[in-house]
CSV table of C-alpha atoms in Angstrom, one decimal:
chain,number,residue,atom,x,y,z
T,349,MET,CA,-18.8,19.3,-11.2
T,350,THR,CA,-19.1,22.5,-9.1
T,351,SER,CA,-22.2,24.4,-7.9
T,352,ARG,CA,-23.3,28.6,-7.1
T,353,ILE,CA,-26.0,27.9,-4.8
T,354,PRO,CA,-25.5,29.3,-1.7
T,355,ARG,CA,-25.5,26.9,1.0
T,356,ASP,CA,-24.8,26.5,4.8
T,357,SER,CA,-21.5,25.5,5.3
T,358,ARG,CA,-21.6,24.1,8.9
T,359,LEU,CA,-20.8,21.0,9.6
T,360,ARG,CA,-24.1,19.1,10.2
T,361,LEU,CA,-25.8,16.1,9.7
T,362,VAL,CA,-29.1,15.3,9.4
T,363,ARG,CA,-31.5,13.5,11.6
T,364,PRO,CA,-29.5,9.7,11.3
T,365,ARG,CA,-31.5,7.0,9.6
T,366,PRO,CA,-31.6,3.7,11.4
T,367,LEU,CA,-28.0,2.0,10.5
T,368,ALA,CA,-30.2,-1.2,10.2
T,369,ALA,CA,-31.3,0.2,7.0
T,370,ALA,CA,-27.2,0.8,5.7
T,371,PRO,CA,-26.5,-2.5,3.8
T,372,ARG,CA,-29.7,-2.1,1.5
T,373,ALA,CA,-28.6,1.8,0.4
T,374,VAL,CA,-26.6,0.3,-2.4
T,375,ASN,CA,-28.6,-1.5,-4.0
T,376,GLN,CA,-31.6,1.1,-4.0
T,377,ARG,CA,-30.9,3.0,-7.3
T,378,HIS,CA,-33.0,5.2,-9.1
T,379,PRO,CA,-34.7,3.7,-12.5
T,380,ARG,CA,-31.7,3.2,-15.1
T,381,ARG,CA,-31.6,5.6,-17.6
T,382,ALA,CA,-29.7,5.3,-21.1
T,383,ALA,CA,-25.9,5.1,-20.7
T,384,PRO,CA,-24.5,8.6,-22.4
T,385,ARG,CA,-22.1,8.2,-24.7
T,386,PRO,CA,-18.3,9.2,-24.2
T,387,PRO,CA,-17.0,11.8,-25.8
T,388,GLU,CA,-15.9,11.3,-29.7
T,389,GLY,CA,-12.4,9.5,-29.3
T,390,THR,CA,-12.4,8.4,-25.9
T,391,PRO,CA,-10.6,5.0,-25.8
T,392,ALA,CA,-12.6,1.7,-25.5
T,393,PRO,CA,-12.9,0.5,-21.5
T,394,ALA,CA,-10.4,-2.6,-22.2
T,395,GLU,CA,-8.1,0.3,-23.6
T,396,LEU,CA,-8.1,2.6,-20.8
T,397,ALA,CA,-7.9,-0.5,-18.4
T,398,GLY,CA,-4.7,-1.0,-20.5
T,399,MET,CA,-3.5,2.2,-19.4
T,400,ALA,CA,-4.5,2.1,-16.1
T,401,ARG,CA,-2.4,-1.3,-15.4
T,402,THR,CA,0.2,0.1,-17.2
T,403,GLY,CA,0.3,3.3,-15.0
T,404,LEU,CA,-0.3,1.5,-11.5
T,405,ALA,CA,2.0,-1.9,-12.5
T,406,GLY,CA,4.5,-0.7,-9.7
T,407,ALA,CA,1.8,-0.5,-7.3
T,408,VAL,CA,0.2,-4.0,-8.0
T,409,ARG,CA,3.7,-5.4,-7.9
T,410,VAL,CA,4.2,-3.8,-4.7
T,411,ALA,CA,0.9,-5.1,-3.0
T,412,ARG,CA,1.2,-8.7,-4.6
T,413,TRP,CA,4.5,-9.0,-2.9
T,414,ALA,CA,3.0,-7.8,0.5
T,415,ASP,CA,0.0,-10.4,-0.6
T,416,ALA,CA,3.4,-12.9,-0.3
T,417,ALA,CA,5.2,-11.7,2.6
T,418,LEU,CA,2.8,-9.3,4.8
T,419,GLY,CA,0.2,-12.0,5.5
T,420,PRO,CA,-1.0,-13.4,8.9
T,421,GLY,CA,1.6,-15.2,10.5
T,422,ARG,CA,4.3,-13.8,8.5
T,423,ASP,CA,6.3,-10.5,9.7
T,424,GLY,CA,4.2,-7.4,10.0
T,425,ALA,CA,3.9,-4.8,7.5
T,426,THR,CA,5.1,-2.1,10.3
T,427,ALA,CA,5.9,-2.0,13.9
T,428,ASP,CA,3.7,0.4,15.0
T,429,GLY,CA,0.1,-0.5,13.8
T,430,LYS,CA,0.1,2.4,11.6
T,431,ALA,CA,-0.4,1.9,7.4
T,432,THR,CA,3.0,3.3,6.7
T,433,LEU,CA,5.7,0.8,5.8
T,434,SER,CA,8.4,0.5,8.9
T,435,GLU,CA,12.2,1.2,7.5
T,436,ALA,CA,13.1,-3.0,7.5
T,437,THR,CA,9.9,-4.1,5.7
T,438,ALA,CA,10.5,-1.2,3.0
T,439,GLU,CA,14.5,-2.2,2.8
T,440,ARG,CA,13.4,-6.1,3.0
T,441,ALA,CA,10.9,-5.2,0.1
T,442,ALA,CA,13.6,-2.9,-1.9
T,443,ALA,CA,15.9,-6.3,-1.8
T,444,ASP,CA,13.5,-8.8,-3.1
T,445,LEU,CA,12.1,-6.2,-6.3
T,446,GLY,CA,15.4,-4.7,-6.7
T,447,LEU,CA,14.0,-1.5,-6.4
T,448,SER,CA,14.7,1.5,-3.9
T,449,PRO,CA,13.1,2.0,-0.6
T,450,ALA,CA,11.9,5.5,-1.7
T,451,GLN,CA,9.9,3.8,-4.9
T,452,ILE,CA,8.5,0.9,-2.5
T,453,ARG,CA,7.2,3.3,-0.2
T,454,ALA,CA,6.1,5.4,-3.3
T,455,ASP,CA,4.4,2.7,-4.7
T,456,TRP,CA,3.0,1.0,-1.4
T,457,ASP,CA,1.4,4.3,-1.1
T,458,THR,CA,-0.4,4.7,-4.2
T,459,ALA,CA,-1.4,0.7,-3.9
T,460,ARG,CA,-3.4,1.9,-0.8
T,461,LEU,CA,-4.9,5.0,-2.2
T,462,ALA,CA,-5.8,2.7,-5.3
T,463,GLY,CA,-7.3,0.1,-2.6
T,464,LEU,CA,-5.0,-2.6,-3.9
T,465,VAL,CA,-3.6,-3.5,-0.6
T,466,GLU,CA,-5.0,-3.0,3.2
T,467,VAL,CA,-3.5,-3.0,6.1
T,468,HIS,CA,-5.3,-4.3,9.7
T,469,GLY,CA,-2.9,-3.9,12.4
T,470,ASP,CA,0.5,-5.3,11.5
T,471,ASP,CA,-0.8,-7.4,8.5
T,472,ALA,CA,-1.1,-6.5,5.6
T,473,ARG,CA,-3.4,-8.1,2.6
T,474,PRO,CA,-4.7,-7.5,-0.8
T,475,GLY,CA,-7.5,-5.9,-1.3
T,476,TRP,CA,-10.5,-7.1,-3.9
T,477,ARG,CA,-9.4,-5.3,-6.6
T,478,LEU,CA,-5.9,-6.6,-6.6
T,479,ARG,CA,-7.7,-10.4,-6.8
T,480,ALA,CA,-9.4,-9.2,-9.9
T,481,TRP,CA,-6.7,-7.3,-11.4
T,482,ASP,CA,-6.1,-9.2,-14.2
T,483,ARG,CA,-9.4,-10.3,-15.3
T,484,ASP,CA,-12.0,-7.1,-14.5
T,485,ASP,CA,-11.4,-4.2,-16.4
T,486,SER,CA,-14.2,-2.3,-14.3
T,487,ALA,CA,-12.2,-2.9,-10.8
T,488,VAL,CA,-9.1,-1.6,-12.5
T,489,LEU,CA,-10.6,1.4,-13.9
T,490,ARG,CA,-12.6,1.6,-10.5
T,491,GLY,CA,-8.8,1.5,-9.0
T,492,TRP,CA,-7.5,4.1,-11.0
T,493,VAL,CA,-10.3,6.3,-10.3
T,494,ALA,CA,-10.1,5.9,-6.4
T,495,LEU,CA,-6.6,7.0,-6.7
T,496,PHE,CA,-7.5,10.0,-9.2
T,497,ASP,CA,-9.9,11.0,-6.5
T,498,ALA,CA,-6.9,11.0,-4.1
T,499,TRP,CA,-4.9,13.2,-5.9
T,500,SER,CA,-4.4,15.5,-3.4
T,501,LEU,CA,-2.5,12.9,-1.3
T,502,ALA,CA,-0.3,11.9,-3.8
T,503,CYS,CA,2.2,14.2,-3.6
T,504,PRO,CA,3.5,16.7,-0.5
T,505,GLU,CA,1.3,19.8,-0.9
T,506,PRO,CA,3.8,23.2,-0.3
T,507,GLU,CA,4.7,23.6,3.3
T,508,ALA,CA,4.8,27.2,2.9
T,509,HIS,CA,1.1,27.7,2.3
T,510,GLU,CA,-1.8,27.8,4.8
T,511,PRO,CA,-3.8,24.3,4.9
T,512,ALA,CA,-6.6,26.7,4.1
T,513,ALA,CA,-5.1,28.2,0.7
T,514,VAL,CA,-4.4,24.2,-0.4
T,515,ALA,CA,-7.9,23.2,0.8
T,516,GLU,CA,-9.5,25.8,-1.2
T,517,VAL,CA,-7.3,24.7,-4.8
T,518,VAL,CA,-8.4,21.3,-3.7
T,519,SER,CA,-11.8,22.5,-3.7
T,520,ALA,CA,-11.8,24.5,-6.5
T,521,MET,CA,-9.6,22.1,-9.0
T,522,PRO,CA,-12.3,19.6,-10.3
T,523,GLN,CA,-13.4,23.1,-12.1
T,524,VAL,CA,-10.3,23.3,-13.7
T,525,LEU,CA,-10.2,19.4,-14.8
T,526,SER,CA,-13.6,19.9,-16.7
T,527,PHE,CA,-12.5,22.8,-18.3
T,528,LEU,CA,-9.5,20.7,-19.5
T,529,GLN,CA,-11.9,17.7,-20.3
T,530,LEU,CA,-13.7,20.2,-22.7
T,531,SER,CA,-11.2,21.8,-24.1
T,532,ALA,CA,-10.2,18.2,-25.5
T,533,GLY,CA,-6.4,19.4,-25.8
T,534,PRO,CA,-3.3,21.5,-24.4
T,535,VAL,CA,-4.7,24.5,-22.1
T,536,PRO,CA,-2.1,27.1,-21.2
T,537,VAL,CA,-1.1,27.4,-17.7
T,538,GLU,CA,-1.6,31.0,-17.5
T,539,GLN,CA,-5.3,30.2,-18.4
T,540,LEU,CA,-6.1,27.8,-15.7
T,541,LEU,CA,-4.4,30.0,-12.9
T,542,ASP,CA,-7.2,32.6,-14.1
T,543,LEU,CA,-10.3,30.2,-14.2
T,544,LEU,CA,-8.5,28.7,-10.9
T,545,GLN,CA,-8.7,32.2,-9.1
T,546,GLN,CA,-11.9,32.8,-10.7
T,547,ARG,CA,-13.1,29.8,-8.7
T,548,VAL,CA,-11.0,30.4,-5.6
T,549,THR,CA,-13.0,34.0,-5.5
T,550,GLU,CA,-16.4,32.1,-5.8
T,551,LEU,CA,-15.9,29.7,-3.1
T,552,ARG,CA,-14.7,32.6,-0.9
T,553,THR,CA,-17.9,34.7,-1.6
T,554,GLU,CA,-20.3,31.8,-0.6
T,555,ARG,CA,-18.5,31.2,2.3
T,556,CYS,CA,-19.3,35.4,2.7
T,557,GLU,CA,-15.2,35.5,3.4
T,558,VAL,CA,-13.2,38.8,2.0
T,559,SER,CA,-12.6,38.7,-1.6
T,560,TYR,CA,-9.7,38.7,-3.2
T,561,GLU,CA,-8.0,40.6,-5.7
T,562,PRO,CA,-6.6,38.3,-8.4
T,563,GLY,CA,-3.3,37.7,-8.1
T,564,THR,CA,-2.4,39.5,-5.1
T,565,GLY,CA,-3.3,37.5,-2.3
T,566,ARG,CA,-5.0,40.6,-0.3
T,567,PRO,CA,-8.1,41.8,0.2
T,568,ALA,CA,-10.0,43.8,-2.8
T,569,GLY,CA,-9.9,47.7,-1.7
T,570,SER,CA,-6.6,47.5,1.0
T,571,PRO,CA,-4.0,49.3,-0.1
T,572,ALA,CA,-1.1,47.7,-1.9
T,573,PRO,CA,1.8,47.4,-0.2
T,574,ALA,CA,5.0,49.5,-0.1
T,575,GLU,CA,7.1,46.8,-1.6
T,576,PRO,CA,6.1,44.3,-4.5
T,577,ALA,CA,4.9,40.8,-3.1
T,578,PRO,CA,7.6,38.3,-4.2
T,579,ALA,CA,4.9,36.1,-5.9
T,580,GLU,CA,2.5,38.4,-8.2
T,581,ALA,CA,0.2,35.5,-8.6
T,582,PRO,CA,0.5,33.5,-4.9
T,583,LEU,CA,-2.3,30.8,-5.9
T,584,ALA,CA,0.3,29.8,-9.1
T,585,PRO,CA,2.6,27.6,-6.8
T,586,LEU,CA,-0.4,25.7,-5.5
T,587,LEU,CA,-1.8,25.7,-9.0
T,588,ASP,CA,1.9,23.9,-9.9
T,589,TRP,CA,1.7,21.5,-7.1
T,590,ALA,CA,-1.9,20.3,-8.0
T,591,LEU,CA,-0.8,19.5,-12.0
T,592,ARG,CA,2.0,17.7,-10.6
T,593,ALA,CA,-0.2,15.7,-8.3
T,594,LEU,CA,-2.4,15.0,-11.0
T,595,ALA,CA,0.3,14.4,-13.6
T,596,SER,CA,1.7,12.1,-11.0
T,597,VAL,CA,-1.2,9.7,-10.8
T,598,GLY,CA,-1.6,9.8,-14.6
T,599,ALA,CA,-4.3,11.6,-15.1
T,600,LEU,CA,-2.7,14.4,-16.8
T,601,THR,CA,0.6,15.6,-18.6
T,602,TYR,CA,2.5,18.9,-17.3
T,603,GLY,CA,5.0,20.6,-19.0
T,604,ALA,CA,6.4,23.3,-21.4
T,605,GLY,CA,3.9,26.1,-19.6
T,606,GLN,CA,0.5,23.6,-20.8
T,607,ALA,CA,-1.3,20.9,-19.4
T,608,THR,CA,-3.5,18.0,-20.8
T,609,LEU,CA,-5.4,15.4,-19.8
T,610,THR,CA,-4.6,11.7,-20.4
T,611,PRO,CA,-7.1,9.4,-22.0
T,612,LEU,CA,-7.6,8.4,-18.8
T,613,GLY,CA,-8.0,11.6,-17.2
T,614,SER,CA,-10.8,13.2,-19.9
T,615,TRP,CA,-12.5,9.9,-19.3
T,616,ALA,CA,-12.3,10.1,-15.3
T,617,VAL,CA,-13.6,13.7,-15.6
T,618,TRP,CA,-16.2,12.4,-17.7
T,619,VAL,CA,-17.9,9.9,-15.7
T,620,LYS,CA,-17.9,12.2,-12.9
T,621,LEU,CA,-19.5,15.2,-15.1
T,622,GLU,CA,-22.0,12.2,-16.0
T,623,GLN,CA,-22.4,11.0,-12.5
T,624,ILE,CA,-22.6,7.0,-14.0
T,625,CYS,CA,-21.2,3.9,-13.1
T,626,VAL,CA,-18.2,2.5,-14.6
T,627,ALA,CA,-19.7,-0.9,-15.2
T,628,ALA,CA,-22.9,-2.6,-14.7
T,629,GLN,CA,-23.6,-6.6,-14.3
T,630,SER,CA,-26.3,-8.6,-16.0
T,631,PRO,CA,-28.4,-10.6,-13.7
T,632,ALA,CA,-29.2,-13.0,-16.4
T,633,GLY,CA,-28.3,-16.5,-15.0
T,634,ASN,CA,-27.7,-16.1,-11.5
T,635,ILE,CA,-29.8,-19.7,-10.3
T,636,GLU,CA,-26.3,-21.1,-11.7
T,637,GLN,CA,-23.9,-18.8,-10.4
T,638,SER,CA,-21.6,-19.2,-7.5
T,639,ALA,CA,-22.5,-17.4,-4.3
T,640,GLU,CA,-20.2,-14.2,-5.4
T,641,ASP,CA,-21.3,-14.0,-9.2
T,642,MET,CA,-25.0,-14.3,-7.9
T,643,LEU,CA,-24.7,-11.3,-5.7
T,644,ARG,CA,-22.5,-9.1,-7.9
T,645,GLY,CA,-25.6,-10.1,-10.5
T,646,CYS,CA,-27.9,-9.0,-7.8
T,647,ALA,CA,-26.2,-5.6,-7.1
T,648,GLN,CA,-27.8,-3.8,-10.1
T,649,LEU,CA,-31.7,-4.8,-9.3
T,650,ARG,CA,-33.8,-3.4,-6.9
T,651,PRO,CA,-34.7,-5.1,-3.5
T,652,ASN,CA,-38.1,-6.6,-4.3
T,653,ALA,CA,-36.4,-7.7,-7.3
T,654,ALA,CA,-33.0,-9.0,-5.5
T,655,ARG,CA,-34.8,-11.3,-2.9
T,656,ALA,CA,-36.4,-13.3,-5.9
T,657,GLU,CA,-33.1,-13.8,-7.2
T,658,TYR,CA,-31.8,-14.9,-3.9
T,659,ARG,CA,-35.0,-17.3,-3.2
T,660,ALA,CA,-34.5,-18.8,-6.5
T,661,TRP,CA,-30.6,-19.6,-6.0
T,662,LEU,CA,-31.4,-21.0,-2.8
T,663,ALA,CA,-33.8,-23.4,-4.0
T,664,ALA,CA,-31.2,-24.5,-6.7
T,665,ARG,CA,-29.1,-26.0,-3.8
T,666,PRO,CA,-29.4,-27.3,-0.1
T,667,VAL,CA,-29.6,-24.7,2.4
T,668,GLY,CA,-26.6,-25.8,4.2
T,669,SER,CA,-24.1,-25.3,1.5
T,670,ALA,CA,-25.5,-22.6,0.4
T,671,VAL,CA,-25.5,-20.6,3.6
T,672,THR,CA,-21.5,-21.9,3.7
T,673,GLU,CA,-21.4,-20.0,0.3
T,674,LEU,CA,-23.0,-16.8,1.4
T,675,ILE,CA,-20.8,-16.4,4.7
T,676,HIS,CA,-17.6,-17.2,2.4
T,677,ALA,CA,-18.9,-14.3,0.0
T,678,ALA,CA,-19.3,-11.9,2.9
T,679,ARG,CA,-15.4,-13.0,4.3
T,680,GLY,CA,-14.2,-11.5,1.0
T,681,ASP,CA,-12.7,-7.6,0.7
T,682,ASP,CA,-15.7,-6.6,-1.3
T,683,ALA,CA,-17.9,-5.1,1.2
T,684,LEU,CA,-21.1,-4.9,-0.9
T,685,LEU,CA,-20.7,-8.4,-1.2
T,686,ARG,CA,-20.6,-8.2,2.4
T,687,GLY,CA,-23.9,-6.5,2.8
T,688,LEU,CA,-25.7,-8.4,-0.4
T,689,ALA,CA,-24.7,-11.9,1.7
T,690,PHE,CA,-26.4,-11.0,4.4
T,691,GLU,CA,-29.5,-9.9,2.5
T,692,ALA,CA,-29.5,-13.3,1.1
T,693,LEU,CA,-29.3,-14.8,4.3
T,694,ARG,CA,-32.1,-13.2,5.7
T,695,VAL,CA,-34.0,-14.9,3.1
T,696,VAL,CA,-33.0,-17.9,4.2
T,697,GLY,CA,-34.1,-17.4,7.9
T,698,ALA,CA,-33.9,-19.8,10.9
T,699,PRO,CA,-31.4,-22.4,9.1
T,700,ALA,CA,-29.0,-20.1,8.7
T,701,GLU,CA,-28.9,-19.4,12.1
T,702,PRO,CA,-26.2,-21.5,13.7
T,703,GLU,CA,-23.5,-20.3,11.0
T,704,VAL,CA,-24.7,-16.6,11.5
T,705,ARG,CA,-23.9,-16.6,15.4
T,706,ALA,CA,-20.6,-18.4,15.1
T,707,VAL,CA,-19.0,-15.5,12.9
T,708,VAL,CA,-20.1,-12.9,15.4
T,709,ASP,CA,-16.6,-12.9,16.7
T,710,GLU,CA,-14.9,-12.1,13.0
T,711,PRO,CA,-14.6,-8.3,13.3
T,712,ALA,CA,-15.4,-7.6,9.6
T,713,LEU,CA,-19.1,-9.6,9.5
T,714,ARG,CA,-19.6,-9.3,13.4
T,715,PRO,CA,-22.0,-6.2,12.9
T,716,TYR,CA,-23.9,-7.6,10.2
T,717,ALA,CA,-23.8,-10.8,12.0
T,718,LEU,CA,-25.7,-8.8,15.2
T,719,LEU,CA,-28.0,-6.8,13.0
T,720,TRP,CA,-29.5,-10.3,11.6
T,721,LEU,CA,-29.6,-11.7,14.5
T,722,ALA,CA,-31.7,-9.2,16.4
T,723,GLU,CA,-33.9,-9.1,13.2
T,724,HIS,CA,-34.0,-12.6,13.4
T,725,ASP,CA,-35.4,-12.8,17.4
T,726,GLY,CA,-38.2,-10.3,16.4
T,727,VAL,CA,-36.6,-6.8,16.6
T,728,ASP,CA,-38.0,-4.1,14.2
T,729,PRO,CA,-35.2,-3.8,11.5
T,730,GLU,CA,-35.4,0.2,12.2
T,731,ASP,CA,-34.6,-0.5,15.8
T,732,ALA,CA,-31.6,-3.5,15.1
T,733,HIS,CA,-29.1,-0.8,15.0
T,734,GLU,CA,-29.6,-0.8,18.6
T,735,ALA,CA,-28.2,-3.8,19.0
T,736,LEU,CA,-24.8,-2.7,17.9
T,737,THR,CA,-22.1,-0.6,20.1
T,738,ARG,CA,-21.0,2.5,18.6
T,739,GLU,CA,-17.7,1.5,17.9
T,740,GLU,CA,-19.5,-1.5,16.0
T,741,ALA,CA,-22.5,1.0,14.5
T,742,THR,CA,-19.7,3.1,12.8
T,743,TRP,CA,-17.5,0.7,11.8
T,744,LEU,CA,-20.6,-0.5,10.0
T,745,TRP,CA,-21.0,2.9,8.3
T,746,VAL,CA,-17.7,3.0,6.6
T,747,ASP,CA,-17.9,-0.4,5.6
T,748,THR,CA,-21.1,0.1,4.1
T,749,ALA,CA,-20.0,3.5,2.6
T,750,ALA,CA,-16.7,1.7,0.8
T,751,ALA,CA,-19.2,-0.3,-0.6
T,752,VAL,CA,-21.0,2.7,-2.3
T,753,ALA,CA,-18.0,4.4,-3.2
T,754,ASP,CA,-16.8,1.2,-5.0
T,755,HIS,CA,-20.3,0.5,-7.2
T,756,GLY,CA,-22.7,3.2,-6.5
T,757,GLU,CA,-22.9,7.1,-7.4
T,758,ALA,CA,-21.5,10.0,-6.2
T,759,PRO,CA,-24.6,11.7,-5.0
T,760,MET,CA,-25.5,8.1,-3.2
T,761,LEU,CA,-22.3,8.5,-0.7
T,762,VAL,CA,-23.6,12.2,0.0
T,763,ARG,CA,-26.8,10.5,0.9
T,764,HIS,CA,-25.1,7.7,3.1
T,765,LEU,CA,-24.1,10.8,5.7
T,766,GLU,CA,-27.6,10.8,7.0
T,767,SER,CA,-27.2,6.8,8.2
T,768,ALA,CA,-24.6,7.6,10.7
T,769,VAL,CA,-25.2,7.6,14.5
T,770,GLN,CA,-22.9,10.0,15.3
T,771,PRO,CA,-24.9,13.8,15.6
T,772,THR,CA,-22.3,15.9,13.8
T,773,VAL,CA,-19.5,15.7,11.4
T,774,PRO,CA,-16.6,16.3,13.0
T,775,GLN,CA,-17.5,13.6,15.6
T,776,LEU,CA,-18.4,11.0,12.9
T,777,LEU,CA,-15.0,11.9,11.8
T,778,ASP,CA,-12.9,11.4,14.7
T,779,GLU,CA,-14.7,8.0,15.6
T,780,VAL,CA,-14.5,7.1,11.7
T,781,ARG,CA,-10.5,7.5,12.2
T,782,ALA,CA,-10.4,5.5,15.7
T,783,VAL,CA,-12.3,2.8,13.9
T,784,GLY,CA,-9.5,1.5,12.3
T,785,HIS,CA,-11.1,0.2,9.0
T,786,PRO,CA,-9.0,-0.6,6.3
T,787,ARG,CA,-10.7,1.3,3.9
T,788,THR,CA,-11.2,4.2,5.9
T,789,VAL,CA,-8.7,6.7,3.3
T,790,GLN,CA,-10.3,5.7,0.1
T,791,VAL,CA,-13.8,6.3,1.9
T,792,LEU,CA,-13.2,9.9,2.9
T,793,VAL,CA,-11.5,11.2,-0.2
T,794,ALA,CA,-14.3,9.5,-2.1
T,795,LEU,CA,-16.8,11.3,0.0
T,796,ALA,CA,-14.5,14.5,0.0
T,797,ALA,CA,-14.8,14.7,-4.0
T,798,ALA,CA,-18.6,14.1,-4.0
T,799,HIS,CA,-19.6,16.1,-1.6
T,800,PRO,CA,-20.9,19.6,-3.0
T,801,ASP,CA,-20.2,21.5,0.3
T,802,PRO,CA,-16.7,23.1,0.2
T,803,ALA,CA,-16.3,23.3,4.4
T,804,LEU,CA,-17.1,19.9,4.7
T,805,ALA,CA,-14.9,18.6,1.7
T,806,LYS,CA,-12.5,20.2,3.4
T,807,ALA,CA,-12.5,18.9,6.5
T,808,VAL,CA,-13.3,15.5,5.1
T,809,ARG,CA,-9.8,15.8,2.8
T,810,ARG,CA,-8.1,17.0,6.6
T,811,ALA,CA,-9.1,13.5,8.1
T,812,ALA,CA,-8.3,11.5,5.0
T,813,PHE,CA,-4.6,13.2,5.2
T,814,GLN,CA,-4.4,12.3,8.7
T,815,VAL,CA,-5.4,8.9,8.6
T,816,HIS,CA,-3.2,8.1,5.4
T,817,THR,CA,-0.1,9.6,7.3
T,818,GLY,CA,-0.9,7.8,10.6
T,819,ARG,CA,-1.2,11.2,12.4
């Protein structure tokens, strides 16, 4: 989960690849390898999903309330277009659900971070995970992992500390969590503090900064202050904050001077270490499946194999109804299915043109439709991205990143940076924040968790926090 290889921390992007290739990135996977077995004693996925459902019950309750009360044509979730609940909406939800407004706000934030609810302007709608919550353990576990990745947003950070120090602790916590996972039991906080101090020193050394003496907060070799510092270990309050935040999302238990990973937390750290997917779906029997199930089955296939499945599926049904069904699947909340649906429509070709043109004005489908139409009109796929405005290309980058975050592996999300049209990461973050995609926070949190460069990850986390708080 960490690397000691020196790296250039300047916030740059490599030369971007054409964005036309981005929707295909998710199913361009490396050859499969046998999935490693989880550590002995790890609960079965169904049991883990049950734990996640219990821990996120409050968030699910608020998300379902929002689905019923804040959908299109009803009163908006916010008065200013931000994703935070307005006072009136929070009080209304509190009255309907028998909770306090403060609890409603906490559950609402959790639901957003777990991808259970999405906000579009003043409207809230359920995320695809909420739709699958009761029947799909994989969706539940992915929702919990999204919350786990966003632990630093789940609990307000200490105001008395510099943002740089907070970012260092966030960057160092994966190693602390790895140690907890390997320990497989309670670990004294003093031991975790020593490890945290060592990792923070390593991060500073990698950036060629002045090293700090452990526990003092001052540069090595500098004279001691005349008066003792109020806090011998300035990282201790930040470690306390990090452990409390991780406990709040259900990743660990914290108390009596020690911390222990929960079964969910241990499993999630193991998944991160092994870089495997939570679940894989079999492509068998796709020809008789609905468009959505067929696309999910094809998600694990290489492009050529997937196109063969699309052809077989299309051959078994009238082209008109097949196109309609694919468009309907593309309108769903799963970004992976959106990209794959338009790949299947490329196999359909000319008969799909009228319906593709008909969805150009739908914001969620517009970038995909414009790329499809450009390629249909004879534009080279490598140049089709020129049909998009900068804003549309940025929206598509976030949507594709959401698909990778939901269904891909961490290195794939890091490589997805290459497909951005922006020449630098700061420009990308500025435009991603402005584009208003409902999955922006989750994408940025997942990217920050996956990226090995501490400086870049810090900038991405800051952007995620600003979007999350509406700043």
